[in-house]
Amino acid sequence: MKILVVGPGGREHAIVRALLRDPAVTTVEAAPGNAGIARDVTCRAVDATAPDSVAALSAEGGYDLVVIGPEAPLAAGVADAVRAAGIPVFGPSQAAAQLEASKAFAKEIMAAAAVPTAQAVHISTATEAADALNRFGPPYVVKDDGLAAGKGVVVTEDLDQAQAHAEACLTGGSTVVIEEFLDGPEVSLFVICDGHNLVPLSPAQDFKRIYNDDTGPNTGGMGAYTPLDWLEGYTETHGGVTRNFTEIVVDRVARPTLEEMARRGTPFVGVLYCGLAITSRGVRVVEFNARFGDPEIQAVLERLATPLGRLLLDAATGQLGPDRHLEWSNGYAADVVIAAENYPDAPRKGDVISGIAEAEGLEGVAVLHAGTAEHDGNLVTAGGRVLAVVGTGGTLREAVDRAYAGVERITWTGAQHRTDIAAKALAGQINPGGPHSTGAQR
């Protein structure tokens, strides 16, 4: 197989690395990629959000599969253009990608499919926002209805801040979804879909806030880990059948959503990212995304033993089958994101990065590039989230310690990272049976 991975970030670097481990994959290329991806595979220059350009590149390259990583190309209809060129694509159509591109649309689908989620209202004026905020009460959850790179959500006890965020979204030309706050730890579950059948990956937990103890503004994600031992006892019995957490999510969330999308004539092909809260009332959907989550997928793919290329091709061509099973390596994976100075507001770019080779020389450590570039022979920062350092080990503690050992080797001016990734899990402080909050509610 010859595969093209479309996108420039850490998610795409993780996908590229996993594809290179598949013996059936002969060639992997990326478009446009980044400086780190370019060290592993050939990168092609393209505007990833331009459907015709990506389709032309895909046809000229003779690829057997195109994997679209980020949300913006999906929302722009890149998958449709590549499919129209006769090339299998892992990634939903523009119509199906509305599950992420519009939070109001996602709520509509969940209501039709009876998927449990937070109560919400879709508003388009400041007066409606004020009324909804007063009705739901604190903590206030205000979401930009459109794509916002993981930073369009404000969760706050401050009514003025909530109202200001709503008005900023409206002023920017978007509408707003205001919803009830969900208590409970948050979990990400990726489900590979071929339009009719599906298979789940390993649950992960990520950390959206910029600072320790889940404080500060939301980001695209500052770290993640998998698997989640504290979920092992989370079960549900119905009709004499006991289901674990993943089975609950598949049966109550993913499969009904997939069926509803197919019923509407917009089958979902790609990865359905289920952002979930385990509340005192059970599992609730916080959000859907139409692509792999970053940084969770960096940790998840480090443990995937099933060849990724064949899995994604089968999904793209409707060949998953009803009983697909995935293999996982033993142990744990955790990643820590190192971000640029001033992220998530106006990240500084152009700072020279050092220490990556030293970090990669450590046992059980990998460094995935997100916002990097080459300049005058130096590797420099070129985005908000610059690198994700992944540690793997036989225990969660070992995986986390290895990730942070890698982080300690890497430096640039103004670099910042959280120091508490997976800390609550390691301390046994997460209780899925009762209220607990990561403070994100994306």
Tab-separated table of C-alpha atoms in Angstrom:
chain	number	residue	atom	x	y	z
A	1	MET	CA	0.000	0.000	0.000
A	2	LYS	CA	1.041	3.542	-0.761
A	3	ILE	CA	-0.634	5.979	1.636
A	4	LEU	CA	-0.899	9.768	1.776
A	5	VAL	CA	-1.523	11.401	5.165
A	6	VAL	CA	-3.037	14.877	4.848
A	7	GLY	CA	-2.316	17.393	7.605
A	8	PRO	CA	0.497	19.273	9.355
A	9	GLY	CA	0.387	18.324	13.037
A	10	GLY	CA	1.155	15.942	15.853
A	11	ARG	CA	-1.847	13.768	15.088
A	12	GLU	CA	-0.556	13.254	11.560
A	13	HIS	CA	2.949	12.468	12.821
A	14	ALA	CA	1.474	9.777	15.073
A	15	ILE	CA	-0.494	8.319	12.147
A	16	VAL	CA	2.588	8.336	9.918
A	17	ARG	CA	4.682	6.525	12.523
A	18	ALA	CA	1.994	3.893	13.058
A	19	LEU	CA	1.575	3.328	9.316
A	20	LEU	CA	5.317	2.821	8.937
A	21	ARG	CA	5.045	-0.089	11.385
A	22	ASP	CA	2.527	-1.879	9.110
A	23	PRO	CA	4.396	-4.452	6.944
A	24	ALA	CA	1.730	-4.138	4.237
A	25	VAL	CA	2.479	-0.435	3.814
A	26	THR	CA	5.283	0.137	1.325
A	27	THR	CA	5.244	3.931	1.162
A	28	VAL	CA	3.931	6.707	3.384
A	29	GLU	CA	3.944	10.348	2.355
A	30	ALA	CA	2.471	13.452	3.969
A	31	ALA	CA	0.966	16.704	2.729
A	32	PRO	CA	2.007	19.210	3.852
A	33	GLY	CA	3.505	17.594	6.979
A	34	ASN	CA	5.965	19.409	9.229
A	35	ALA	CA	9.683	19.386	9.966
A	36	GLY	CA	9.468	16.254	12.123
A	37	ILE	CA	7.302	14.325	9.696
A	38	ALA	CA	9.716	15.286	6.901
A	39	ARG	CA	12.481	13.467	8.784
A	40	ASP	CA	10.452	10.240	8.519
A	41	VAL	CA	8.727	10.429	5.115
A	42	THR	CA	8.513	12.534	1.976
A	43	CYS	CA	6.299	15.606	2.375
A	44	ARG	CA	4.321	17.185	-0.461
A	45	ALA	CA	3.430	20.875	-0.582
A	46	VAL	CA	-0.322	21.406	-0.722
A	47	ASP	CA	-3.062	23.483	0.827
A	48	ALA	CA	-4.681	20.776	2.929
A	49	THR	CA	-8.028	22.602	2.932
A	50	ALA	CA	-8.236	22.915	-0.873
A	51	PRO	CA	-10.313	19.961	-2.156
A	52	ASP	CA	-9.222	20.152	-5.801
A	53	SER	CA	-5.538	20.497	-4.919
A	54	VAL	CA	-5.540	17.516	-2.563
A	55	ALA	CA	-7.516	15.431	-5.049
A	56	ALA	CA	-5.065	16.264	-7.844
A	57	LEU	CA	-2.083	15.385	-5.656
A	58	SER	CA	-3.744	12.130	-4.607
A	59	ALA	CA	-4.362	11.109	-8.217
A	60	GLU	CA	-0.896	12.089	-9.413
A	61	GLY	CA	0.753	10.199	-6.567
A	62	GLY	CA	-0.994	6.920	-7.271
A	63	TYR	CA	-1.980	6.406	-3.641
A	64	ASP	CA	-3.976	3.395	-2.539
A	65	LEU	CA	-5.399	5.280	0.446
A	66	VAL	CA	-5.628	8.884	1.588
A	67	VAL	CA	-5.927	9.549	5.331
A	68	ILE	CA	-7.212	13.004	6.234
A	69	GLY	CA	-6.080	14.063	9.682
A	70	PRO	CA	-7.430	17.496	10.741
A	71	GLU	CA	-10.975	18.789	10.963
A	72	ALA	CA	-10.599	21.797	8.641
A	73	PRO	CA	-9.986	19.751	5.436
A	74	LEU	CA	-12.902	17.472	6.329
A	75	ALA	CA	-15.229	20.429	6.849
A	76	ALA	CA	-14.007	21.866	3.543
A	77	GLY	CA	-15.007	18.730	1.620
A	78	VAL	CA	-11.544	17.366	0.857
A	79	ALA	CA	-12.681	13.769	1.411
A	80	ASP	CA	-15.481	14.220	-1.152
A	81	ALA	CA	-13.080	15.495	-3.805
A	82	VAL	CA	-10.607	12.640	-3.282
A	83	ARG	CA	-13.394	10.039	-3.384
A	84	ALA	CA	-14.704	11.602	-6.573
A	85	ALA	CA	-11.243	10.956	-8.041
A	86	GLY	CA	-11.730	7.248	-7.335
A	87	ILE	CA	-9.295	6.976	-4.408
A	88	PRO	CA	-10.255	5.374	-1.061
A	89	VAL	CA	-10.350	7.944	1.735
A	90	PHE	CA	-10.286	7.528	5.490
A	91	GLY	CA	-12.272	10.547	6.620
A	92	PRO	CA	-15.936	11.552	6.500
A	93	SER	CA	-17.653	13.524	3.776
A	94	GLN	CA	-18.302	17.216	4.252
A	95	ALA	CA	-21.911	16.433	5.162
A	96	ALA	CA	-20.927	13.794	7.731
A	97	ALA	CA	-18.159	16.016	9.156
A	98	GLN	CA	-20.892	18.384	10.322
A	99	LEU	CA	-20.867	16.241	13.456
A	100	GLU	CA	-17.817	18.284	14.407
A	101	ALA	CA	-18.192	21.396	12.276
A	102	SER	CA	-21.526	22.283	13.899
A	103	LYS	CA	-22.248	21.563	17.542
A	104	ALA	CA	-25.908	22.358	16.901
A	105	PHE	CA	-26.032	19.691	14.182
A	106	ALA	CA	-24.367	17.191	16.512
A	107	LYS	CA	-27.017	17.891	19.155
A	108	GLU	CA	-29.714	17.340	16.530
A	109	ILE	CA	-28.239	13.961	15.592
A	110	MET	CA	-27.898	12.929	19.232
A	111	ALA	CA	-31.513	13.844	19.906
A	112	ALA	CA	-32.714	11.823	16.914
A	113	ALA	CA	-30.568	8.841	17.907
A	114	ALA	CA	-31.454	9.062	21.627
A	115	VAL	CA	-27.786	9.508	22.545
A	116	PRO	CA	-27.321	10.793	26.112
A	117	THR	CA	-25.787	14.263	26.229
A	118	ALA	CA	-26.014	17.583	28.037
A	119	GLN	CA	-29.145	19.691	27.687
A	120	ALA	CA	-28.381	22.593	25.385
A	121	VAL	CA	-29.795	25.521	23.452
A	122	HIS	CA	-28.597	26.971	20.165
A	123	ILE	CA	-28.658	30.764	20.247
A	124	SER	CA	-27.919	33.589	17.820
A	125	THR	CA	-28.340	36.792	19.869
A	126	ALA	CA	-26.821	38.229	23.018
A	127	THR	CA	-30.254	38.384	24.652
A	128	GLU	CA	-30.830	34.688	24.000
A	129	ALA	CA	-27.394	33.967	25.458
A	130	ALA	CA	-28.181	35.857	28.650
A	131	ASP	CA	-31.493	34.023	29.040
A	132	ALA	CA	-29.846	30.598	28.509
A	133	LEU	CA	-27.015	31.331	30.938
A	134	ASN	CA	-29.479	32.349	33.625
A	135	ARG	CA	-31.551	29.229	32.998
A	136	PHE	CA	-28.661	26.750	33.214
A	137	GLY	CA	-26.731	28.537	35.965
A	138	PRO	CA	-23.060	28.036	36.891
A	139	PRO	CA	-20.727	26.521	35.955
A	140	TYR	CA	-21.500	28.093	32.587
A	141	VAL	CA	-20.630	26.210	29.390
A	142	VAL	CA	-20.463	28.321	26.225
A	143	LYS	CA	-19.388	26.819	22.894
A	144	ASP	CA	-18.675	28.384	19.532
A	145	ASP	CA	-20.910	26.406	17.172
A	146	GLY	CA	-18.209	26.110	14.509
A	147	LEU	CA	-14.637	24.831	14.366
A	148	ALA	CA	-12.301	26.510	16.837
A	149	ALA	CA	-9.287	24.153	17.061
A	150	GLY	CA	-10.326	22.991	20.515
A	151	LYS	CA	-10.326	26.544	21.899
A	152	GLY	CA	-13.905	27.682	21.262
A	153	VAL	CA	-15.263	26.564	24.630
A	154	VAL	CA	-15.426	28.514	27.867
A	155	VAL	CA	-16.375	26.824	31.140
A	156	THR	CA	-16.556	29.311	33.977
A	157	GLU	CA	-18.291	30.302	37.211
A	158	ASP	CA	-18.133	33.931	36.027
A	159	LEU	CA	-21.374	35.007	34.341
A	160	ASP	CA	-19.761	38.078	32.773
A	161	GLN	CA	-16.993	35.963	31.239
A	162	ALA	CA	-19.534	33.498	29.857
A	163	GLN	CA	-21.640	36.284	28.343
A	164	ALA	CA	-18.538	37.938	26.875
A	165	HIS	CA	-17.451	34.704	25.175
A	166	ALA	CA	-20.912	34.218	23.710
A	167	GLU	CA	-20.952	37.767	22.370
A	168	ALA	CA	-17.418	37.383	20.940
A	169	CYS	CA	-18.521	34.286	19.018
A	170	LEU	CA	-21.619	36.073	17.738
A	171	THR	CA	-19.590	39.123	16.714
A	172	GLY	CA	-17.257	36.789	14.811
A	173	GLY	CA	-20.172	35.582	12.708
A	174	SER	CA	-20.807	32.285	14.474
A	175	THR	CA	-23.727	31.076	16.518
A	176	VAL	CA	-23.412	29.652	20.019
A	177	VAL	CA	-24.407	26.530	21.912
A	178	ILE	CA	-24.967	26.966	25.649
A	179	GLU	CA	-25.427	23.807	27.675
A	180	GLU	CA	-25.630	22.378	31.152
A	181	PHE	CA	-22.407	21.535	32.932
A	182	LEU	CA	-21.601	17.829	33.172
A	183	ASP	CA	-19.932	16.522	36.309
A	184	GLY	CA	-17.594	13.551	36.216
A	185	PRO	CA	-14.230	12.594	34.695
A	186	GLU	CA	-13.878	12.995	30.952
A	187	VAL	CA	-12.829	10.213	28.585
A	188	SER	CA	-12.049	10.140	24.869
A	189	LEU	CA	-13.020	7.075	22.844
A	190	PHE	CA	-12.161	6.836	19.140
A	191	VAL	CA	-14.373	4.585	17.033
A	192	ILE	CA	-13.289	3.521	13.541
A	193	CYS	CA	-16.313	3.475	11.205
A	194	ASP	CA	-16.910	2.243	7.642
A	195	GLY	CA	-20.378	3.755	7.318
A	196	HIS	CA	-22.176	0.745	8.780
A	197	ASN	CA	-19.778	-1.207	11.002
A	198	LEU	CA	-17.412	0.046	13.683
A	199	VAL	CA	-14.591	-0.924	16.027
A	200	PRO	CA	-13.457	1.054	19.106
A	201	LEU	CA	-9.905	1.912	20.077
A	202	SER	CA	-8.582	2.082	23.644
A	203	PRO	CA	-10.117	4.804	25.860
A	204	ALA	CA	-7.829	7.693	26.778
A	205	GLN	CA	-7.973	10.793	28.940
A	206	ASP	CA	-6.579	14.144	27.886
A	207	PHE	CA	-5.994	17.486	29.595
A	208	LYS	CA	-7.428	20.560	27.893
A	209	ARG	CA	-6.524	23.373	30.260
A	210	ILE	CA	-3.185	25.107	29.815
A	211	TYR	CA	-2.074	24.985	33.474
A	212	ASN	CA	-1.764	22.401	36.235
A	213	ASP	CA	-4.840	21.415	38.229
A	214	ASP	CA	-6.989	22.070	35.164
A	215	THR	CA	-6.775	25.851	35.365
A	216	GLY	CA	-6.447	28.506	32.700
A	217	PRO	CA	-8.027	28.615	29.241
A	218	ASN	CA	-8.855	25.598	27.111
A	219	THR	CA	-6.249	24.486	24.581
A	220	GLY	CA	-6.099	21.837	21.893
A	221	GLY	CA	-4.795	19.470	24.594
A	222	MET	CA	-1.695	19.416	26.806
A	223	GLY	CA	-1.219	15.677	27.309
A	224	ALA	CA	-2.959	12.304	27.533
A	225	TYR	CA	-2.601	8.730	28.711
A	226	THR	CA	-4.036	5.272	28.050
A	227	PRO	CA	-5.345	2.759	29.108
A	228	LEU	CA	-7.527	3.927	32.005
A	229	ASP	CA	-7.326	1.467	34.868
A	230	TRP	CA	-9.928	3.380	36.861
A	231	LEU	CA	-12.540	2.417	34.233
A	232	GLU	CA	-12.126	-1.317	34.791
A	233	GLY	CA	-14.888	-1.477	37.378
A	234	TYR	CA	-17.287	0.743	35.429
A	235	THR	CA	-19.988	-1.624	34.160
A	236	GLU	CA	-23.675	-1.621	33.390
A	237	THR	CA	-26.038	-4.596	33.570
A	238	HIS	CA	-29.208	-4.689	31.494
A	239	GLY	CA	-31.329	-7.721	30.691
A	240	GLY	CA	-28.848	-9.956	32.456
A	241	VAL	CA	-25.970	-8.771	30.228
A	242	THR	CA	-23.061	-6.863	31.777
A	243	ARG	CA	-21.194	-4.411	29.571
A	244	ASN	CA	-17.912	-2.612	30.226
A	245	PHE	CA	-17.339	1.074	29.585
A	246	THR	CA	-16.332	0.715	25.941
A	247	GLU	CA	-19.293	-1.560	25.200
A	248	ILE	CA	-21.642	0.937	26.855
A	249	VAL	CA	-20.330	3.755	24.664
A	250	VAL	CA	-20.516	1.659	21.499
A	251	ASP	CA	-24.081	0.526	22.216
A	252	ARG	CA	-25.514	3.794	23.531
A	253	VAL	CA	-23.484	6.410	21.646
A	254	ALA	CA	-21.432	5.323	18.644
A	255	ARG	CA	-23.689	2.751	17.013
A	256	PRO	CA	-26.906	4.818	17.269
A	257	THR	CA	-25.066	7.820	15.838
A	258	LEU	CA	-23.664	5.766	12.963
A	259	GLU	CA	-27.112	4.361	12.221
A	260	GLU	CA	-28.727	7.800	12.287
A	261	MET	CA	-26.122	9.217	9.909
A	262	ALA	CA	-26.653	6.301	7.513
A	263	ARG	CA	-30.434	6.727	7.744
A	264	ARG	CA	-30.043	10.339	6.625
A	265	GLY	CA	-28.012	9.322	3.611
A	266	THR	CA	-24.737	10.675	4.990
A	267	PRO	CA	-22.874	7.527	6.141
A	268	PHE	CA	-19.961	8.282	8.439
A	269	VAL	CA	-16.644	6.852	7.202
A	270	GLY	CA	-13.614	7.634	9.330
A	271	VAL	CA	-13.125	8.059	13.054
A	272	LEU	CA	-15.915	9.190	15.328
A	273	TYR	CA	-14.289	10.856	18.323
A	274	CYS	CA	-16.601	10.509	21.302
A	275	GLY	CA	-15.754	13.041	24.004
A	276	LEU	CA	-17.520	11.735	27.095
A	277	ALA	CA	-18.236	12.641	30.701
A	278	ILE	CA	-18.934	9.921	33.245
A	279	THR	CA	-21.490	11.760	35.326
A	280	SER	CA	-23.473	10.829	38.423
A	281	ARG	CA	-26.301	10.022	35.972
A	282	GLY	CA	-24.194	7.854	33.675
A	283	VAL	CA	-22.198	8.388	30.475
A	284	ARG	CA	-22.970	11.605	28.577
A	285	VAL	CA	-21.532	12.943	25.324
A	286	VAL	CA	-19.637	16.207	25.711
A	287	GLU	CA	-18.811	16.494	22.009
A	288	PHE	CA	-18.260	14.626	18.782
A	289	ASN	CA	-15.266	15.153	16.546
A	290	ALA	CA	-14.837	13.766	13.052
A	291	ARG	CA	-11.125	12.911	13.355
A	292	PHE	CA	-8.565	11.532	15.779
A	293	GLY	CA	-8.070	13.693	18.846
A	294	ASP	CA	-4.703	15.279	19.428
A	295	PRO	CA	-2.932	14.552	21.835
A	296	GLU	CA	-4.857	11.382	22.779
A	297	ILE	CA	-4.094	9.565	19.541
A	298	GLN	CA	-0.342	10.007	20.073
A	299	ALA	CA	-0.634	7.796	23.162
A	300	VAL	CA	-3.267	5.416	21.761
A	301	LEU	CA	-1.382	4.580	18.569
A	302	GLU	CA	1.805	3.833	20.505
A	303	ARG	CA	-0.014	0.776	21.918
A	304	LEU	CA	-1.908	-0.376	18.824
A	305	ALA	CA	-0.530	-3.733	17.648
A	306	THR	CA	-3.051	-4.250	14.832
A	307	PRO	CA	-1.567	-2.998	11.520
A	308	LEU	CA	-3.015	0.470	11.001
A	309	GLY	CA	-2.845	0.648	7.214
A	310	ARG	CA	-5.109	-2.327	6.595
A	311	LEU	CA	-7.499	-1.174	9.334
A	312	LEU	CA	-7.936	2.285	7.799
A	313	LEU	CA	-8.217	0.908	4.253
A	314	ASP	CA	-10.923	-1.537	5.337
A	315	ALA	CA	-12.836	1.318	6.947
A	316	ALA	CA	-12.461	3.459	3.827
A	317	THR	CA	-13.770	0.669	1.586
A	318	GLY	CA	-16.589	-0.623	3.782
A	319	GLN	CA	-14.763	-3.803	4.751
A	320	LEU	CA	-14.537	-3.579	8.558
A	321	GLY	CA	-17.114	-6.302	9.097
A	322	PRO	CA	-19.361	-6.622	12.162
A	323	ASP	CA	-16.898	-8.390	14.487
A	324	ARG	CA	-13.555	-6.641	13.972
A	325	HIS	CA	-11.108	-7.124	16.834
A	326	LEU	CA	-7.984	-5.093	17.562
A	327	GLU	CA	-4.751	-6.172	19.239
A	328	TRP	CA	-2.919	-4.011	21.776
A	329	SER	CA	0.555	-4.176	23.230
A	330	ASN	CA	0.874	-4.641	26.971
A	331	GLY	CA	1.610	-1.646	29.132
A	332	TYR	CA	0.786	2.042	29.063
A	333	ALA	CA	1.467	5.175	27.046
A	334	ALA	CA	1.417	8.810	28.137
A	335	ASP	CA	2.317	11.985	26.302
A	336	VAL	CA	3.153	15.491	27.433
A	337	VAL	CA	2.746	18.457	25.090
A	338	ILE	CA	5.381	21.183	25.078
A	339	ALA	CA	3.885	24.447	23.868
A	340	ALA	CA	5.299	27.743	22.689
A	341	GLU	CA	5.444	30.872	24.792
A	342	ASN	CA	2.073	32.706	24.949
A	343	TYR	CA	0.085	29.657	23.838
A	344	PRO	CA	-2.925	29.454	23.543
A	345	ASP	CA	-3.315	33.185	22.869
A	346	ALA	CA	-0.626	34.370	20.415
A	347	PRO	CA	2.162	31.771	20.460
A	348	ARG	CA	5.643	32.970	19.675
A	349	LYS	CA	7.331	31.341	16.674
A	350	GLY	CA	10.880	30.981	15.448
A	351	ASP	CA	12.583	29.870	18.663
A	352	VAL	CA	15.361	27.310	18.136
A	353	ILE	CA	14.600	23.879	19.620
A	354	SER	CA	17.313	21.704	21.126
A	355	GLY	CA	17.479	18.340	22.870
A	356	ILE	CA	15.161	16.231	20.719
A	357	ALA	CA	17.858	13.697	19.826
A	358	GLU	CA	18.733	13.321	23.499
A	359	ALA	CA	15.080	12.736	24.373
A	360	GLU	CA	14.630	10.190	21.598
A	361	GLY	CA	17.700	8.352	22.834
A	362	LEU	CA	15.920	7.461	26.081
A	363	GLU	CA	14.300	4.057	26.444
A	364	GLY	CA	10.563	4.093	25.767
A	365	VAL	CA	10.478	7.710	24.539
A	366	ALA	CA	9.268	9.084	21.207
A	367	VAL	CA	8.982	12.727	20.142
A	368	LEU	CA	6.151	13.690	17.808
A	369	HIS	CA	6.204	17.016	16.005
A	370	ALA	CA	3.195	19.317	15.759
A	371	GLY	CA	4.330	22.918	15.235
A	372	THR	CA	7.920	22.736	13.962
A	373	ALA	CA	9.789	24.020	10.924
A	374	GLU	CA	13.322	24.138	9.528
A	375	HIS	CA	14.960	27.570	9.335
A	376	ASP	CA	18.603	28.203	8.412
A	377	GLY	CA	19.469	24.640	9.322
A	378	ASN	CA	17.784	24.831	12.718
A	379	LEU	CA	14.607	23.226	13.993
A	380	VAL	CA	12.341	26.040	15.221
A	381	THR	CA	8.930	26.513	16.762
A	382	ALA	CA	6.174	27.143	14.207
A	383	GLY	CA	2.937	26.709	16.120
A	384	GLY	CA	1.267	26.768	19.510
A	385	ARG	CA	1.657	23.126	20.483
A	386	VAL	CA	5.142	22.328	19.266
A	387	LEU	CA	5.951	18.764	20.359
A	388	ALA	CA	4.379	15.815	22.153
A	389	VAL	CA	6.767	13.588	24.080
A	390	VAL	CA	5.389	10.059	24.395
A	391	GLY	CA	6.518	7.630	27.058
A	392	THR	CA	5.671	3.940	27.127
A	393	GLY	CA	6.186	1.469	29.948
A	394	GLY	CA	4.929	-1.531	31.833
A	395	THR	CA	3.083	0.678	34.311
A	396	LEU	CA	1.412	4.059	34.038
A	397	ARG	CA	4.022	5.491	36.404
A	398	GLU	CA	6.839	4.259	34.164
A	399	ALA	CA	5.175	5.653	31.034
A	400	VAL	CA	4.608	9.056	32.646
A	401	ASP	CA	8.113	9.211	34.108
A	402	ARG	CA	9.632	8.382	30.737
A	403	ALA	CA	7.572	11.064	29.008
A	404	TYR	CA	8.709	13.683	31.504
A	405	ALA	CA	12.310	12.492	31.279
A	406	GLY	CA	12.088	13.237	27.552
A	407	VAL	CA	10.511	16.624	28.195
A	408	GLU	CA	13.394	17.564	30.489
A	409	ARG	CA	15.886	17.081	27.636
A	410	ILE	CA	14.097	19.481	25.275
A	411	THR	CA	14.441	23.254	25.499
A	412	TRP	CA	13.651	26.499	23.730
A	413	THR	CA	12.945	30.024	24.928
A	414	GLY	CA	9.537	30.252	26.587
A	415	ALA	CA	8.676	26.543	26.344
A	416	GLN	CA	5.828	25.527	28.656
A	417	HIS	CA	4.166	22.265	29.687
A	418	ARG	CA	1.953	20.843	32.386
A	419	THR	CA	3.643	18.810	35.095
A	420	ASP	CA	0.552	16.894	36.264
A	421	ILE	CA	-0.437	14.692	33.321
A	422	ALA	CA	-2.109	11.552	34.747
A	423	ALA	CA	-1.302	12.698	38.298
A	424	LYS	CA	-4.827	12.101	39.618
A	425	ALA	CA	-4.933	8.642	38.072
A	426	LEU	CA	-1.587	7.786	39.640
A	427	ALA	CA	-2.840	9.038	43.007
A	428	GLY	CA	-6.071	7.035	42.752
A	429	GLN	CA	-8.134	10.229	42.867
A	430	ILE	CA	-10.482	9.556	39.937
A	431	ASN	CA	-13.825	8.028	40.846
A	432	PRO	CA	-16.072	7.341	37.847
A	433	GLY	CA	-18.895	6.444	40.183
A	434	GLY	CA	-19.294	9.974	41.514
A	435	PRO	CA	-18.769	13.656	40.745
A	436	HIS	CA	-15.325	14.734	39.598
A	437	SER	CA	-14.410	17.260	36.955
A	438	THR	CA	-11.461	17.889	34.686
A	439	GLY	CA	-12.933	21.349	34.117
A	440	ALA	CA	-12.815	21.107	30.349
A	441	GLN	CA	-16.267	20.138	28.965
A	442	ARG	CA	-15.034	20.740	25.454
